[in-house]
Every structure is written in C-alpha cells, then in structure tokens.
Amino acid sequence: MIEESNLPVNVYCKFVKQRTPEWMNIRSTAAVTESTVYKAIGLETLRAEQLHFDEVVRGKPKLLVPQDVEVRLQHGQTNEINGIATLVAVILPT
C-alpha cells in the first residue's frame, strides 16, 4: 500500500517531459494516472475498479492484455490529451 511517507515530495511532474525514463519512474509510483482514473474512481465496471485496487494497493500482478485491447490502448495513448478534458466535462457539471 502506498503510504504518505513514500510519496515523492520534491518531484515536480509538471516540468518533466513525458515518456522519458524519469517520467516513467515517477509514473510507476502513482496510484492513479490519467490512463487509470476511470477505473480507479469506479466509472468503468466494479470488476475493473477491483482489479485496479488489487494491482495498486495489494500488489497483485497485472493481467495480460489481449491484442484487440492493445490496439484500443494505442488509440487511447494517441488521444491521451483529451482524456482529462472529457473527465472534467462529465464529472464537474454534475
């Protein structure tokens, strides 16, 4: 489980270039990222939320991703810039 004492204090992610080794290292310590926010807060299925919890909190290994899902993930990666904007547009107005 990620404890408050384990969180990086002096890391300014805002100034780290995406997809660099430093960025990947910082991202690997995050409990929730833009890619996992829908699962983490329960906007997908309960099963997806439970799997995310098991991977992040309990430390269980991630399941292998089927090829068709890998194609969709690539599409999501390409359009990642729109991810949080969509979340904000859906959640904040409610």
PDB file of C-alpha atoms in Angstrom:
ATOM      1  CA  MET A   1       0.000   0.000   0.000  1.00  0.00           C
ATOM      2  CA  ILE A   2       1.258   3.470  -0.801  1.00  0.00           C
ATOM      3  CA  GLU A   3       1.783   5.385   2.400  1.00  0.00           C
ATOM      4  CA  GLU A   4       2.080   9.133   2.727  1.00  0.00           C
ATOM      5  CA  SER A   5       5.724   8.800   3.761  1.00  0.00           C
ATOM      6  CA  ASN A   6       6.526   7.021   0.462  1.00  0.00           C
ATOM      7  CA  LEU A   7       5.230   9.797  -1.773  1.00  0.00           C
ATOM      8  CA  PRO A   8       7.882  11.895  -3.519  1.00  0.00           C
ATOM      9  CA  VAL A   9       7.983  15.391  -2.055  1.00  0.00           C
ATOM     10  CA  ASN A  10      10.349  17.295  -4.333  1.00  0.00           C
ATOM     11  CA  VAL A  11       9.254  15.928  -7.695  1.00  0.00           C
ATOM     12  CA  TYR A  12       7.662  18.472  -9.990  1.00  0.00           C
ATOM     13  CA  CYS A  13       5.953  16.331 -12.612  1.00  0.00           C
ATOM     14  CA  LYS A  14       4.766  19.443 -14.392  1.00  0.00           C
ATOM     15  CA  PHE A  15       8.315  20.098 -15.575  1.00  0.00           C
ATOM     16  CA  VAL A  16       9.268  16.523 -16.579  1.00  0.00           C
ATOM     17  CA  LYS A  17       8.993  15.616 -20.261  1.00  0.00           C
ATOM     18  CA  GLN A  18       6.513  12.801 -20.861  1.00  0.00           C
ATOM     19  CA  ARG A  19       7.739   9.321 -21.820  1.00  0.00           C
ATOM     20  CA  THR A  20      11.288   9.949 -20.539  1.00  0.00           C
ATOM     21  CA  PRO A  21      12.838   7.457 -18.089  1.00  0.00           C
ATOM     22  CA  GLU A  22      12.422   9.984 -15.245  1.00  0.00           C
ATOM     23  CA  TRP A  23       8.750  10.424 -16.125  1.00  0.00           C
ATOM     24  CA  MET A  24       8.222   6.645 -16.273  1.00  0.00           C
ATOM     25  CA  ASN A  25       9.845   6.288 -12.849  1.00  0.00           C
ATOM     26  CA  ILE A  26       7.585   8.962 -11.335  1.00  0.00           C
ATOM     27  CA  ARG A  27       4.519   7.479 -13.038  1.00  0.00           C
ATOM     28  CA  SER A  28       5.275   3.999 -11.687  1.00  0.00           C
ATOM     29  CA  THR A  29       4.877   5.325  -8.119  1.00  0.00           C
ATOM     30  CA  ALA A  30       1.451   6.887  -8.765  1.00  0.00           C
ATOM     31  CA  ALA A  31      -1.658   5.113  -7.525  1.00  0.00           C
ATOM     32  CA  VAL A  32      -3.808   6.781 -10.187  1.00  0.00           C
ATOM     33  CA  THR A  33      -2.735   8.115 -13.574  1.00  0.00           C
ATOM     34  CA  GLU A  34      -4.723   9.668 -16.410  1.00  0.00           C
ATOM     35  CA  SER A  35      -4.838   6.234 -18.012  1.00  0.00           C
ATOM     36  CA  THR A  36      -6.334   4.571 -14.922  1.00  0.00           C
ATOM     37  CA  VAL A  37      -8.515   7.325 -13.457  1.00  0.00           C
ATOM     38  CA  TYR A  38     -11.786   5.919 -14.859  1.00  0.00           C
ATOM     39  CA  LYS A  39     -11.106   2.511 -13.289  1.00  0.00           C
ATOM     40  CA  ALA A  40      -9.821   3.967 -10.026  1.00  0.00           C
ATOM     41  CA  ILE A  41     -12.894   6.082  -9.289  1.00  0.00           C
ATOM     42  CA  GLY A  42     -15.396   3.463 -10.459  1.00  0.00           C
ATOM     43  CA  LEU A  43     -16.595   4.908 -13.776  1.00  0.00           C
ATOM     44  CA  GLU A  44     -15.956   1.610 -15.551  1.00  0.00           C
ATOM     45  CA  THR A  45     -17.156  -1.667 -14.056  1.00  0.00           C
ATOM     46  CA  LEU A  46     -16.876  -2.765 -10.445  1.00  0.00           C
ATOM     47  CA  ARG A  47     -14.577  -5.553 -11.647  1.00  0.00           C
ATOM     48  CA  ALA A  48     -12.230  -3.013 -13.282  1.00  0.00           C
ATOM     49  CA  GLU A  49     -12.161  -0.961 -10.079  1.00  0.00           C
ATOM     50  CA  GLN A  50     -11.385  -4.076  -8.018  1.00  0.00           C
ATOM     51  CA  LEU A  51      -8.590  -5.118 -10.403  1.00  0.00           C
ATOM     52  CA  HIS A  52      -7.069  -1.639 -10.183  1.00  0.00           C
ATOM     53  CA  PHE A  53      -7.234  -1.789  -6.370  1.00  0.00           C
ATOM     54  CA  ASP A  54      -5.657  -5.255  -6.335  1.00  0.00           C
ATOM     55  CA  GLU A  55      -2.802  -4.122  -8.591  1.00  0.00           C
ATOM     56  CA  VAL A  56      -2.070  -0.812  -6.843  1.00  0.00           C
ATOM     57  CA  VAL A  57      -2.845  -1.493  -3.190  1.00  0.00           C
ATOM     58  CA  ARG A  58      -2.412  -5.234  -2.828  1.00  0.00           C
ATOM     59  CA  GLY A  59       0.472  -5.503  -5.294  1.00  0.00           C
ATOM     60  CA  LYS A  60      -1.022  -8.269  -7.432  1.00  0.00           C
ATOM     61  CA  PRO A  61       0.487  -8.621 -10.926  1.00  0.00           C
ATOM     62  CA  LYS A  62      -1.372  -7.064 -13.852  1.00  0.00           C
ATOM     63  CA  LEU A  63      -3.303  -9.342 -16.184  1.00  0.00           C
ATOM     64  CA  LEU A  64      -2.025  -9.830 -19.735  1.00  0.00           C
ATOM     65  CA  VAL A  65      -3.702  -7.548 -22.266  1.00  0.00           C
ATOM     66  CA  PRO A  66      -5.352  -9.196 -25.314  1.00  0.00           C
ATOM     67  CA  GLN A  67      -4.268  -7.968 -28.771  1.00  0.00           C
ATOM     68  CA  ASP A  68      -7.584  -6.228 -29.554  1.00  0.00           C
ATOM     69  CA  VAL A  69      -7.346  -4.307 -26.298  1.00  0.00           C
ATOM     70  CA  GLU A  70      -3.743  -3.376 -27.124  1.00  0.00           C
ATOM     71  CA  VAL A  71      -4.979  -1.702 -30.335  1.00  0.00           C
ATOM     72  CA  ARG A  72      -7.532   0.320 -28.350  1.00  0.00           C
ATOM     73  CA  LEU A  73      -4.864   1.259 -25.816  1.00  0.00           C
ATOM     74  CA  GLN A  74      -2.702   2.608 -28.622  1.00  0.00           C
ATOM     75  CA  HIS A  75      -5.652   4.716 -29.778  1.00  0.00           C
ATOM     76  CA  GLY A  76      -6.073   5.970 -26.208  1.00  0.00           C
ATOM     77  CA  GLN A  77      -2.396   6.812 -25.978  1.00  0.00           C
ATOM     78  CA  THR A  78      -2.603   8.794 -29.199  1.00  0.00           C
ATOM     79  CA  ASN A  79      -5.644  10.708 -27.906  1.00  0.00           C
ATOM     80  CA  GLU A  80      -4.470  10.946 -24.290  1.00  0.00           C
ATOM     81  CA  ILE A  81      -4.523  14.729 -24.402  1.00  0.00           C
ATOM     82  CA  ASN A  82      -8.333  14.600 -24.483  1.00  0.00           C
ATOM     83  CA  GLY A  83      -8.704  12.199 -21.526  1.00  0.00           C
ATOM     84  CA  ILE A  84      -8.824  14.546 -18.562  1.00  0.00           C
ATOM     85  CA  ALA A  85     -10.824  17.138 -20.521  1.00  0.00           C
ATOM     86  CA  THR A  86     -13.508  14.504 -21.072  1.00  0.00           C
ATOM     87  CA  LEU A  87     -13.484  13.529 -17.399  1.00  0.00           C
ATOM     88  CA  VAL A  88     -13.809  17.148 -16.297  1.00  0.00           C
ATOM     89  CA  ALA A  89     -16.638  17.762 -18.744  1.00  0.00           C
ATOM     90  CA  VAL A  90     -18.543  14.730 -17.417  1.00  0.00           C
ATOM     91  CA  ILE A  91     -17.876  14.973 -13.663  1.00  0.00           C
ATOM     92  CA  LEU A  92     -17.739  18.698 -12.836  1.00  0.00           C
ATOM     93  CA  PRO A  93     -21.137  19.653 -14.269  1.00  0.00           C
ATOM     94  CA  THR A  94     -22.929  17.063 -12.103  1.00  0.00           C
TER      95      THR A  94
END
